[in-house]
Amino acid sequence: MAQPGTGTLVLANGWGFPPNNVARVVVWEWLNEHGRWRPYTAAVCHHIENVLKEDARGSVVLGQVDAQLSPYIIDLQSMHQFRQDTGTMRPVRRNFYDPSSAPGKGVVWEWENDNNSWTPYDMDICITIQNAYEKQHPWLDLSSLGFCYLIYFNSMSQVNRQTQRKRRLRRRMDLAYPLTIGSIPKSQSWPVGTNSGHPCSCQQCLLVNSTRAASNAILASQRRKVYSGNGNGSLAVRQSNTFNGTAMWSLGTMQASGTGKIEQVRSSNGMQVATFSRSQSAPSHTQLPGQNNLNRPGTQRVAILSTRASIPPGVPALPVKNLNGTGPVHPALAGMTGILMCAAGLPVCLTRAPKPILHPPPVNKSDMKPVPGITGICRKTKKKHLKKSKNPEDVVRRYIQKVKNPPDEDCTICMERLVSSSGYEGILRHKGAKPELVGKLGKCGHLYHLLCLVAMYNNGNKDGSLQCPTCKAIYGEKTGTQPPGKMEFHIIPHSLPGYVDCKTIRIVYDIPAGIQGPEHPNPGKKFTARGFPRHCYLPDNEKGRKVLKLLIVAWERRLIFTIGTSNTTGESDTVVWNEIHHKTEFGSNLTGHGYPDPNYLDNVLAELMAQGVLEANLKD
């Protein structure tokens, strides 16, 4: 139906620069770790524009307009956002759009995330959705913008074309983005010359000046080492990784006397560079990379180079992503190290860390095959019905042998001596269970007070099984507290890294949010289920199929997930993994949850064994 349209960006001469004396809407954006330009809110953009009018070389404290952005400062000279608590630096840009587009009208389109809050779309997607909405299209396909989503306006929903997951979206009115008319003053070009007068000595200015020094040193090193003549009248331009494939120099500088063209050539060291060839000498006002940065709206849409060049040899790369610190270098260490290296005159090239490949290429349903040797492709679990189990004392007695003369050592449950009464005396009283009775577990031989084992059983899942608190040996069939859900599994025609000779088993877990039962930490309270459906991967070989069979047993015993506190987000009362590791990264291993990992299958078999899921449990 509706296809994403273009033309929202004000263009001139085909280069993406706004012409003189034409009104346009200004949207400030920052580059996230996924290479997407994310817009600041209209209120923040107004604040940045006000500061820009007063001092084009100054800094913008975002916390003055939005308390949630208090750690962030924008340095207008280096065009970078700096996070004070982590040292993370991210590029920012000043983008321009037509006043009749969504930002000019104050229209914001948002989708509902897993936290039940609303996230705004990227500005180009927002404008595309608004255009389709105004034309009264029933739906919109975002695939041409790089997203496998369908937007349905009748139900105000977004549907993932691969997983069919449905999310709500909404359209709301907000403050219109700032409007500007005419050309940008020359004093706002980037980078600006050195400041005159005495510098401020406050802590904030010292921080901003340090950030500025780092950025200027980076530019200086790029001018010295990267921007050099190649001896044939062409000017070689090496592309920076910092902007993820966008040109760092003003396209306006190409409008010079004589004819000119951009060519891709390969230098002697094998690196692809861009050359600007011309029949006449370069004009004296040719600008260097990084200049006129405020005048370069939409450089990611109109890139000079179509290929991504490498980092200059000998320049250390410091990853600038990872607000959660999952990269090889902590973000604060990377940022501050870059500042110190630049202060010492050493070249630094700030790059974004590589992105993990979480999912395989799209797979048609006809290409998904059942796993040989396993019946069906799905297992469902319903709401748990607690068994009317036998007396806890009877369950415990089933697994122990009575000890008449116990040794004089501690009971590791109550920490009282075995020759004395249990520490639970007076708290628990069962008929026939005297506080001084001691039992020995049949498999492992560890000794405990009978009353202590009863107390431990009452504090657990009460499923008729018992687990030794010392060696974790399991007696009976252990079950967990996993909420109801669905487990699907099938073979897809793609190979995992390290297993190129076989296809892949994909497991899809889906657990909806719900109400906690009596076996959960807070009965009657709602629990959340973030990140579902979760996709996991195994190699389709003999050992991979055995792991899948055991995972099915663990799923049916409710051992894969539980309800607790997330180690990633700190959120409580949410569905979390339960000590059986899964590989959720398909084509890389940047997070530690992917392939290649030659020890993973053996490790997960050991984890399943620790949960009492053994190969002997498999049905023929």
Coordinates of C-alpha atoms in Angstrom, one line a residue:
M1 CA 0.0 0.0 0.0
A2 CA 1.8 3.1 1.2
Q3 CA 5.5 3.2 0.6
P4 CA 7.9 5.5 2.5
G5 CA 8.2 8.7 0.6
T6 CA 11.0 11.2 0.4
G7 CA 11.2 15.0 0.0
T8 CA 10.9 16.0 3.6
L9 CA 14.4 17.2 3.8
V10 CA 15.0 20.6 2.3
L11 CA 17.4 20.1 -0.6
A12 CA 19.4 22.4 -2.8
N13 CA 21.4 21.4 -5.8
G14 CA 20.9 17.8 -4.9
W15 CA 23.3 17.9 -1.9
G16 CA 21.0 18.1 1.1
F17 CA 21.8 21.7 2.0
P18 CA 19.0 24.2 2.6
P19 CA 19.0 27.2 0.1
N20 CA 19.2 30.8 1.3
N21 CA 16.1 32.6 2.5
V22 CA 14.0 29.5 2.8
A23 CA 12.2 28.5 6.0
R24 CA 13.0 25.1 7.5
V25 CA 12.5 23.3 10.7
V26 CA 15.6 22.5 12.8
V27 CA 15.9 19.1 14.5
W28 CA 19.0 18.3 16.5
E29 CA 19.8 14.6 16.6
W30 CA 22.4 12.3 18.2
L31 CA 23.9 9.0 16.8
N32 CA 23.1 6.0 18.9
E33 CA 25.0 2.7 19.2
H34 CA 23.0 1.2 16.3
G35 CA 24.0 3.8 13.8
R36 CA 20.6 5.6 14.0
W37 CA 20.1 9.3 14.4
R38 CA 17.7 9.8 17.3
P39 CA 16.0 13.2 17.6
Y40 CA 16.0 15.3 20.7
T41 CA 12.6 16.6 21.8
A42 CA 11.3 19.9 20.5
A43 CA 11.9 21.6 23.9
V44 CA 15.6 20.5 23.9
C45 CA 16.0 21.7 20.3
H46 CA 14.7 25.1 21.2
H47 CA 17.1 25.3 24.1
I48 CA 20.1 24.3 21.8
E49 CA 19.1 26.9 19.2
N50 CA 18.9 29.6 21.8
V51 CA 22.4 28.8 23.1
L52 CA 23.6 28.6 19.5
K53 CA 22.4 32.1 18.8
E54 CA 24.3 33.5 21.7
D55 CA 27.5 31.6 21.2
A56 CA 28.1 29.2 18.3
R57 CA 31.3 28.0 20.0
G58 CA 29.7 27.4 23.4
S59 CA 28.3 24.4 25.2
V60 CA 24.7 23.3 25.9
V61 CA 23.8 21.8 29.3
L62 CA 20.8 19.6 28.4
G63 CA 19.8 19.2 32.1
Q64 CA 18.7 22.8 32.1
V65 CA 15.7 21.9 30.0
D66 CA 15.2 18.1 30.7
A67 CA 16.1 16.7 34.1
Q68 CA 16.6 13.2 32.6
L69 CA 19.4 14.6 30.4
S70 CA 21.3 16.1 33.3
P71 CA 24.5 14.0 32.7
Y72 CA 24.8 15.3 29.1
I73 CA 26.6 18.3 27.6
I74 CA 26.7 19.2 23.9
D75 CA 29.9 21.0 22.7
L76 CA 28.8 23.0 19.7
Q77 CA 32.3 23.5 18.4
S78 CA 33.1 19.7 18.2
M79 CA 29.5 18.7 17.6
H80 CA 29.6 16.0 20.1
Q81 CA 27.4 15.0 23.1
F82 CA 29.5 14.2 26.2
R83 CA 28.1 12.1 29.1
Q84 CA 29.8 13.3 32.3
D85 CA 29.4 10.2 34.4
T86 CA 30.7 7.6 31.8
G87 CA 32.8 9.7 29.5
T88 CA 30.9 8.6 26.4
M89 CA 31.0 10.9 23.4
R90 CA 28.5 10.7 20.6
P91 CA 28.2 12.8 17.4
V92 CA 25.3 15.2 17.1
R93 CA 24.0 17.0 14.0
R94 CA 21.7 19.8 13.1
N95 CA 19.1 18.6 10.6
F96 CA 16.6 20.5 8.5
Y97 CA 13.1 19.5 7.4
D98 CA 10.2 21.1 5.6
P99 CA 8.0 23.2 7.8
S100 CA 4.9 21.3 6.6
S101 CA 6.3 18.0 7.8
A102 CA 5.6 16.3 11.2
P103 CA 8.3 18.2 13.3
G104 CA 7.1 21.5 11.9
K105 CA 3.5 20.7 13.0
G106 CA 4.6 19.3 16.4
V107 CA 3.3 15.8 15.5
V108 CA 5.1 13.0 17.3
W109 CA 4.6 9.3 16.5
E110 CA 5.6 6.8 19.2
W111 CA 5.6 3.0 19.8
E112 CA 5.0 1.2 23.1
N113 CA 8.2 -0.5 24.4
D114 CA 8.6 -3.4 26.7
N115 CA 8.5 -1.1 29.8
N116 CA 4.9 0.0 28.8
S117 CA 6.3 3.5 28.1
W118 CA 6.4 5.3 24.7
T119 CA 9.4 5.7 22.5
P120 CA 9.4 8.2 19.6
Y121 CA 10.3 7.0 16.1
D122 CA 13.4 8.3 14.3
M123 CA 12.5 11.6 12.6
D124 CA 12.6 10.3 9.0
I125 CA 10.3 7.4 10.0
C126 CA 8.0 9.8 11.9
I127 CA 7.7 12.0 8.9
T128 CA 7.0 9.0 6.6
I129 CA 4.2 7.8 9.0
Q130 CA 2.7 11.2 9.2
N131 CA 2.7 11.6 5.4
A132 CA 0.9 8.2 5.0
Y133 CA -1.5 9.2 7.8
E134 CA -2.4 12.5 6.2
K135 CA -3.1 10.7 2.9
Q136 CA -5.4 8.3 4.7
H137 CA -3.6 5.2 3.8
P138 CA -4.8 2.2 5.8
W139 CA -1.3 0.8 6.3
L140 CA 2.3 1.5 5.7
D141 CA 5.3 -0.7 4.9
L142 CA 8.6 0.4 6.5
S143 CA 10.8 -2.2 4.8
S144 CA 12.3 0.4 2.4
L145 CA 13.6 2.3 5.4
G146 CA 15.3 -0.8 6.7
F147 CA 12.7 -2.0 9.2
C148 CA 10.5 -5.1 8.9
Y149 CA 7.4 -3.5 10.3
L150 CA 3.9 -2.8 9.1
I151 CA 2.0 0.2 10.4
Y152 CA -1.8 -0.2 10.6
F153 CA -3.6 3.1 11.2
N154 CA -7.1 1.6 11.8
S155 CA -5.8 -0.3 14.9
M156 CA -2.9 2.1 15.6
S157 CA -0.5 -0.8 15.8
Q158 CA 2.9 -1.9 14.6
V159 CA 3.5 -5.5 13.5
N160 CA 6.8 -7.2 13.1
R161 CA 6.7 -9.0 9.7
Q162 CA 9.1 -11.8 10.9
T163 CA 7.8 -12.6 14.4
Q164 CA 4.2 -11.2 14.0
R165 CA 4.6 -9.4 17.3
K166 CA 2.2 -6.5 17.6
R167 CA 2.8 -3.3 19.5
R168 CA 0.6 -0.2 20.0
L169 CA 1.6 3.1 18.5
R170 CA 0.2 6.5 19.0
R171 CA 0.2 10.0 17.5
R172 CA 0.4 13.0 19.8
M173 CA 0.8 16.7 19.5
D174 CA 3.8 18.4 21.1
L175 CA 5.7 21.6 20.8
A176 CA 6.7 22.4 17.2
Y177 CA 10.4 22.2 16.4
P178 CA 12.2 25.6 16.0
L179 CA 12.0 27.4 12.7
T180 CA 14.8 29.1 11.0
I181 CA 14.9 31.3 7.9
G182 CA 17.9 32.3 5.7
S183 CA 21.4 31.0 5.5
I184 CA 23.4 30.0 8.6
P185 CA 25.8 32.8 9.7
K186 CA 29.4 32.1 9.0
S187 CA 30.3 32.4 12.6
Q188 CA 28.3 29.1 13.3
S189 CA 30.6 27.0 11.1
W190 CA 32.4 24.2 12.7
P191 CA 35.1 24.1 13.9
V192 CA 35.4 27.7 15.1
G193 CA 38.7 29.4 15.8
T194 CA 40.2 29.7 19.3
N195 CA 38.4 31.6 21.9
S196 CA 39.6 35.1 22.9
G197 CA 39.8 36.4 26.4
H198 CA 40.4 34.6 29.6
P199 CA 38.9 31.1 29.9
C200 CA 36.4 30.3 32.6
S201 CA 37.7 28.1 35.4
C202 CA 34.5 26.5 36.6
Q203 CA 34.2 22.7 36.7
Q204 CA 31.7 22.6 33.8
C205 CA 33.8 24.7 31.5
L206 CA 36.9 22.8 32.3
L207 CA 35.1 19.6 31.4
V208 CA 33.7 21.1 28.1
N209 CA 37.2 22.5 27.2
S210 CA 38.7 19.1 27.8
T211 CA 36.1 17.5 25.5
R212 CA 36.8 20.3 22.9
A213 CA 40.5 19.7 23.1
A214 CA 40.0 16.0 22.5
S215 CA 37.8 16.7 19.4
N216 CA 40.1 19.3 18.0
A217 CA 43.1 17.0 18.5
I218 CA 41.3 14.3 16.6
L219 CA 40.6 16.7 13.7
A220 CA 44.2 17.9 13.7
S221 CA 45.5 14.4 13.5
Q222 CA 43.1 13.6 10.6
R223 CA 44.3 16.7 8.8
R224 CA 47.9 15.8 9.2
K225 CA 47.8 12.0 8.6
V226 CA 44.6 11.4 6.6
Y227 CA 44.0 14.4 4.4
S228 CA 47.0 14.4 2.1
G229 CA 47.7 14.9 -1.6
N230 CA 48.4 11.9 -3.7
G231 CA 50.7 13.6 -6.2
N232 CA 48.4 13.6 -9.3
G233 CA 46.4 16.7 -8.6
S234 CA 43.7 14.9 -6.7
L235 CA 42.9 15.4 -3.1
A236 CA 42.5 12.1 -1.2
V237 CA 39.8 12.0 1.4
R238 CA 39.7 9.1 3.9
Q239 CA 36.4 8.5 5.5
S240 CA 36.1 8.5 9.3
N241 CA 34.4 5.6 11.0
T242 CA 32.9 8.0 13.6
F243 CA 30.0 9.0 11.4
N244 CA 29.3 5.4 10.2
G245 CA 29.7 6.0 6.5
T246 CA 28.8 9.7 6.3
A247 CA 31.0 12.4 4.8
M248 CA 32.9 14.5 7.2
W249 CA 33.4 17.5 4.9
S250 CA 31.0 19.9 3.5
L251 CA 29.5 19.0 0.1
G252 CA 29.2 22.7 -0.5
T253 CA 33.0 22.9 -1.0
M254 CA 32.6 21.0 -4.3
Q255 CA 31.0 23.9 -5.9
A256 CA 34.2 25.4 -7.1
S257 CA 35.6 26.8 -10.4
G258 CA 36.3 24.1 -12.9
T259 CA 34.8 20.7 -13.3
G260 CA 35.1 18.2 -10.5
K261 CA 34.0 14.6 -9.7
I262 CA 34.3 12.1 -6.9
E263 CA 36.0 8.8 -7.6
Q264 CA 36.8 5.8 -5.5
V265 CA 40.3 4.6 -5.9
R266 CA 42.5 2.1 -4.1
S267 CA 45.7 3.3 -2.5
S268 CA 48.9 1.5 -2.4
N269 CA 48.1 0.0 1.0
G270 CA 44.8 -1.5 -0.3
M271 CA 42.5 1.1 1.4
Q272 CA 39.7 2.6 -0.6
V273 CA 39.7 6.4 -0.5
A274 CA 37.7 9.0 -2.4
T275 CA 39.4 11.5 -4.7
F276 CA 38.2 14.8 -5.9
S277 CA 39.6 15.2 -9.4
R278 CA 39.4 18.6 -11.2
S279 CA 40.8 20.2 -14.3
Q280 CA 41.9 23.3 -12.4
S281 CA 43.7 23.8 -9.2
A282 CA 41.7 23.6 -6.0
P283 CA 40.2 26.8 -4.8
S284 CA 41.8 28.5 -1.9
H285 CA 38.7 28.3 0.2
T286 CA 38.5 24.5 0.1
Q287 CA 37.6 23.3 3.6
L288 CA 39.1 20.5 5.5
P289 CA 37.1 17.6 7.0
G290 CA 34.9 18.6 9.9
Q291 CA 34.4 22.2 8.8
N292 CA 31.0 23.7 8.3
N293 CA 29.5 20.9 10.3
L294 CA 26.5 22.9 11.4
N295 CA 25.7 23.3 7.7
R296 CA 25.6 19.6 6.9
P297 CA 22.0 18.4 7.4
G298 CA 21.2 14.9 6.2
T299 CA 24.8 13.9 5.5
Q300 CA 23.9 10.3 6.4
R301 CA 21.2 10.3 3.7
V302 CA 23.5 11.9 1.0
A303 CA 26.9 10.2 1.7
I304 CA 29.8 11.0 -0.6
L305 CA 31.2 7.5 -0.4
S306 CA 29.3 4.4 -0.9
T307 CA 31.8 2.2 0.8
R308 CA 33.1 2.3 4.4
A309 CA 36.8 3.0 4.5
S310 CA 39.1 1.6 7.2
I311 CA 40.7 3.5 10.1
P312 CA 44.1 5.1 9.3
P313 CA 46.9 2.7 10.1
G314 CA 48.6 3.2 13.5
V315 CA 45.6 5.1 15.0
P316 CA 44.2 3.4 18.1
A317 CA 40.5 2.9 18.1
L318 CA 38.5 3.5 21.2
P319 CA 34.9 2.2 21.2
V320 CA 32.4 4.9 22.2
K321 CA 29.2 2.8 22.6
N322 CA 28.1 0.7 25.6
L323 CA 26.3 2.7 28.1
N324 CA 25.9 -0.7 29.8
G325 CA 29.6 -1.4 29.7
T326 CA 29.5 -4.6 27.6
G327 CA 32.3 -3.6 25.3
P328 CA 36.0 -4.4 25.5
V329 CA 36.7 -0.9 27.0
H330 CA 34.6 0.8 29.7
P331 CA 33.0 3.9 28.1
A332 CA 34.3 6.3 30.8
L333 CA 37.8 4.8 30.4
A334 CA 37.6 5.1 26.6
G335 CA 36.4 8.7 26.7
M336 CA 38.9 10.0 29.3
T337 CA 41.7 8.0 27.7
G338 CA 41.0 9.7 24.4
I339 CA 41.1 13.1 26.1
L340 CA 44.4 12.3 27.8
M341 CA 46.0 10.9 24.6
C342 CA 44.9 13.9 22.6
A343 CA 46.3 16.3 25.2
A344 CA 49.6 14.5 24.8
G345 CA 49.5 15.0 21.1
L346 CA 48.7 11.3 20.3
P347 CA 46.3 10.5 17.5
V348 CA 43.0 8.9 18.5
C349 CA 40.2 7.6 16.3
L350 CA 36.9 7.3 18.1
T351 CA 34.8 4.4 16.6
R352 CA 31.6 2.7 17.5
A353 CA 32.0 -0.9 18.6
P354 CA 30.6 -3.5 16.2
K355 CA 27.0 -4.5 16.5
P356 CA 26.0 -8.1 17.4
I357 CA 24.2 -10.1 14.8
L358 CA 21.2 -11.3 16.9
H359 CA 19.0 -12.8 14.2
P360 CA 19.5 -14.8 11.0
P361 CA 18.3 -13.6 7.6
P362 CA 14.5 -13.8 7.2
V363 CA 13.2 -17.4 6.7
N364 CA 10.0 -18.4 5.0
K365 CA 7.7 -20.7 6.9
S366 CA 8.1 -23.2 4.1
D367 CA 11.8 -23.4 4.8
M368 CA 11.3 -24.1 8.5
K369 CA 11.5 -27.9 9.1
P370 CA 10.8 -30.0 12.1
V371 CA 13.7 -31.4 14.1
P372 CA 14.2 -35.1 13.3
G373 CA 13.6 -37.5 16.2
I374 CA 11.4 -35.0 18.1
T375 CA 7.6 -35.1 17.8
G376 CA 5.9 -31.8 17.0
I377 CA 7.3 -28.3 16.9
C378 CA 5.8 -26.8 20.0
R379 CA 5.4 -27.4 23.7
K380 CA 2.9 -25.4 25.8
T381 CA 2.7 -25.1 29.6
K382 CA -0.5 -24.0 31.4
K383 CA -1.0 -22.5 34.7
K384 CA 0.6 -24.6 37.4
H385 CA -1.6 -26.7 39.6
L386 CA 0.1 -27.4 42.9
K387 CA -0.1 -31.0 43.8
K388 CA -1.8 -32.0 47.0
S389 CA 1.4 -33.4 48.1
K390 CA 2.0 -35.7 51.0
N391 CA 3.0 -34.6 54.4
P392 CA 6.4 -32.7 54.0
E393 CA 7.8 -35.0 56.7
D394 CA 6.8 -38.1 54.6
V395 CA 8.6 -36.6 51.5
V396 CA 11.8 -36.0 53.5
R397 CA 11.8 -39.5 55.1
R398 CA 11.5 -41.0 51.6
Y399 CA 15.1 -39.8 50.8
I400 CA 16.9 -40.2 54.2
Q401 CA 18.2 -42.9 56.5
K402 CA 17.9 -42.4 60.3
V403 CA 21.2 -41.9 62.1
K404 CA 21.3 -43.1 65.7
N405 CA 24.7 -41.7 66.7
P406 CA 25.4 -38.6 64.6
P407 CA 28.9 -37.1 64.6
D408 CA 29.7 -33.9 66.5
E409 CA 29.6 -31.5 63.5
D410 CA 27.4 -28.7 62.3
C411 CA 24.1 -29.1 60.5
T412 CA 24.7 -26.8 57.5
I413 CA 21.1 -25.7 57.5
C414 CA 20.6 -24.4 61.0
M415 CA 24.3 -24.3 61.9
E416 CA 23.6 -26.1 65.2
R417 CA 25.6 -29.2 66.2
L418 CA 24.0 -32.4 65.0
V419 CA 24.3 -33.9 68.5
S420 CA 22.0 -31.1 69.8
S421 CA 18.4 -30.1 68.8
S422 CA 17.6 -28.5 65.5
G423 CA 17.6 -24.7 65.3
Y424 CA 14.0 -24.9 64.1
E425 CA 12.8 -26.3 67.4
G426 CA 9.8 -24.3 68.5
I427 CA 9.3 -23.0 65.0
L428 CA 8.2 -26.2 63.3
R429 CA 6.5 -29.1 65.0
H430 CA 5.5 -32.3 63.1
K431 CA 4.1 -35.4 64.6
G432 CA 7.0 -37.9 65.1
A433 CA 9.7 -35.4 64.0
K434 CA 11.7 -34.9 67.2
P435 CA 14.1 -31.9 67.0
E436 CA 17.1 -34.1 67.7
L437 CA 16.5 -36.6 65.0
V438 CA 19.2 -36.7 62.3
G439 CA 19.0 -38.2 58.8
K440 CA 21.5 -39.1 56.1
L441 CA 20.6 -38.5 52.4
G442 CA 20.7 -41.7 50.4
K443 CA 22.8 -40.6 47.4
C444 CA 25.4 -38.2 48.7
G445 CA 25.4 -39.2 52.4
H446 CA 25.3 -35.7 53.9
L447 CA 23.7 -35.4 57.4
Y448 CA 21.0 -32.9 58.5
H449 CA 18.4 -32.6 61.2
L450 CA 15.2 -34.1 60.0
L451 CA 13.3 -30.9 61.1
C452 CA 15.8 -28.7 59.1
L453 CA 15.1 -30.7 55.9
V454 CA 11.4 -30.3 56.5
A455 CA 11.8 -26.6 56.9
M456 CA 13.9 -26.4 53.7
Y457 CA 11.2 -28.4 51.8
N458 CA 8.4 -26.1 53.1
N459 CA 10.4 -23.1 51.9
G460 CA 10.8 -24.5 48.3
N461 CA 8.5 -25.6 45.5
K462 CA 6.9 -28.4 47.4
D463 CA 6.9 -30.6 44.3
G464 CA 7.9 -33.9 46.0
S465 CA 11.6 -33.4 45.3
L466 CA 14.5 -32.6 47.6
Q467 CA 17.9 -31.0 46.8
C468 CA 20.9 -31.4 49.0
P469 CA 22.0 -27.9 50.1
T470 CA 25.7 -29.0 50.2
C471 CA 26.3 -30.8 47.0
K472 CA 23.1 -29.9 45.1
A473 CA 22.2 -33.6 44.5
I474 CA 18.6 -33.9 43.5
Y475 CA 16.2 -36.5 44.9
G476 CA 13.0 -37.1 43.0
E477 CA 12.0 -35.0 40.0
K478 CA 12.8 -31.3 40.5
T479 CA 10.3 -28.8 39.0
G480 CA 10.5 -25.0 38.9
T481 CA 8.3 -22.0 39.1
Q482 CA 8.3 -21.0 35.4
P483 CA 5.1 -19.1 34.4
P484 CA 2.9 -20.4 31.6
G485 CA 4.1 -20.0 28.1
K486 CA 5.0 -21.6 24.7
M487 CA 8.2 -23.2 23.4
E488 CA 8.6 -23.6 19.6
F489 CA 11.5 -25.2 17.8
H490 CA 12.4 -25.9 14.2
I491 CA 15.3 -26.1 11.7
I492 CA 16.3 -23.1 9.6
P493 CA 18.5 -23.2 6.5
H494 CA 21.4 -21.1 8.0
S495 CA 24.6 -22.1 9.7
L496 CA 26.0 -20.9 13.0
P497 CA 29.6 -19.6 13.2
G498 CA 31.8 -22.6 14.0
Y499 CA 29.1 -25.1 12.6
V500 CA 29.3 -24.3 8.9
D501 CA 28.6 -28.0 8.0
C502 CA 25.1 -28.1 9.5
K503 CA 21.9 -26.1 9.7
T504 CA 20.6 -24.4 12.8
I505 CA 17.9 -25.3 15.4
R506 CA 16.0 -22.2 16.4
I507 CA 14.1 -22.2 19.7
V508 CA 11.4 -19.5 20.3
Y509 CA 10.3 -19.0 23.9
D510 CA 7.2 -16.9 24.5
I511 CA 5.8 -16.1 27.9
P512 CA 3.2 -13.4 28.5
A513 CA 3.0 -11.1 31.5
G514 CA 0.6 -12.2 34.2
I515 CA -0.2 -12.6 37.9
Q516 CA 2.2 -14.4 40.3
G517 CA 1.0 -17.6 41.8
P518 CA 1.5 -19.0 45.3
E519 CA 4.9 -20.5 44.3
H520 CA 6.3 -17.1 43.2
P521 CA 8.0 -14.4 45.3
N522 CA 5.0 -12.1 45.6
P523 CA 1.7 -14.1 45.1
G524 CA -1.1 -12.0 43.6
K525 CA 1.2 -9.3 42.2
K526 CA 1.7 -8.7 38.5
F527 CA 4.9 -9.8 36.8
T528 CA 6.4 -8.5 33.6
A529 CA 7.9 -10.5 30.7
R530 CA 10.4 -8.4 28.9
G531 CA 12.0 -9.3 25.6
F532 CA 9.7 -12.0 24.5
P533 CA 9.5 -13.9 22.2
R534 CA 13.2 -14.8 22.8
H535 CA 15.1 -16.6 20.0
C536 CA 17.8 -19.1 20.9
Y537 CA 20.0 -21.2 18.6
L538 CA 21.7 -24.6 18.6
P539 CA 23.6 -26.4 15.8
D540 CA 21.6 -29.1 14.1
N541 CA 24.0 -31.9 14.8
E542 CA 23.7 -35.0 17.1
K543 CA 24.8 -33.2 20.3
G544 CA 22.6 -30.1 19.4
R545 CA 19.6 -32.3 19.1
K546 CA 20.3 -34.0 22.4
V547 CA 20.5 -30.6 24.1
L548 CA 17.2 -29.7 22.5
K549 CA 15.5 -32.8 23.8
L550 CA 16.8 -32.1 27.3
L551 CA 15.7 -28.4 27.1
I552 CA 12.2 -29.7 26.2
V553 CA 12.3 -31.8 29.4
A554 CA 13.5 -28.8 31.4
W555 CA 10.7 -26.6 29.8
E556 CA 8.0 -29.1 30.8
R557 CA 9.5 -29.2 34.3
R558 CA 9.3 -25.4 34.4
L559 CA 13.1 -25.0 34.9
I560 CA 14.1 -22.7 32.0
F561 CA 12.7 -19.4 33.4
T562 CA 11.6 -18.2 36.8
I563 CA 10.3 -14.9 38.3
G564 CA 12.9 -12.7 40.1
T565 CA 15.1 -9.7 39.6
S566 CA 16.8 -9.0 36.3
N567 CA 20.6 -8.8 36.5
T568 CA 20.5 -6.6 33.4
T569 CA 17.9 -3.9 34.3
G570 CA 17.5 -4.4 38.0
E571 CA 13.8 -4.8 37.6
S572 CA 12.0 -7.0 40.1
D573 CA 9.0 -9.3 39.6
T574 CA 10.0 -10.1 36.0
V575 CA 10.7 -13.3 34.0
V576 CA 14.4 -14.1 34.1
W577 CA 16.6 -17.0 33.0
N578 CA 17.0 -19.8 35.5
E579 CA 20.7 -20.9 35.4
I580 CA 20.4 -22.8 32.1
H581 CA 22.4 -20.6 29.6
H582 CA 21.1 -20.1 26.1
K583 CA 22.7 -18.7 23.0
T584 CA 20.6 -15.7 21.8
E585 CA 23.1 -14.2 19.4
F586 CA 23.0 -15.8 16.0
G587 CA 25.9 -14.6 13.9
S588 CA 28.4 -13.3 16.3
N589 CA 29.7 -13.6 19.9
L590 CA 30.1 -10.0 21.0
T591 CA 27.9 -10.3 24.1
G592 CA 29.1 -13.8 25.1
H593 CA 25.8 -15.3 24.2
G594 CA 26.6 -16.3 20.7
Y595 CA 28.8 -18.5 18.5
P596 CA 31.5 -19.7 18.0
D597 CA 31.8 -21.2 21.4
P598 CA 33.2 -24.8 21.2
N599 CA 32.4 -25.5 24.9
Y600 CA 28.8 -24.3 25.0
L601 CA 27.1 -27.6 24.3
D602 CA 29.1 -29.4 27.0
N603 CA 28.5 -26.6 29.5
V604 CA 24.7 -26.5 29.0
L605 CA 24.6 -30.3 29.4
A606 CA 26.3 -29.9 32.7
E607 CA 23.8 -27.1 33.7
L608 CA 20.9 -29.4 32.8
M609 CA 22.4 -32.2 34.8
A610 CA 22.6 -29.8 37.8
Q611 CA 18.9 -29.2 37.5
G612 CA 18.2 -33.0 37.5
V613 CA 17.6 -33.2 33.7
L614 CA 19.6 -36.3 32.6
E615 CA 19.9 -38.2 29.4
A616 CA 18.2 -41.1 31.2
N617 CA 15.0 -38.9 31.4
L618 CA 14.7 -39.0 27.6
K619 CA 12.0 -41.2 26.1
D620 CA 12.9 -43.5 23.3

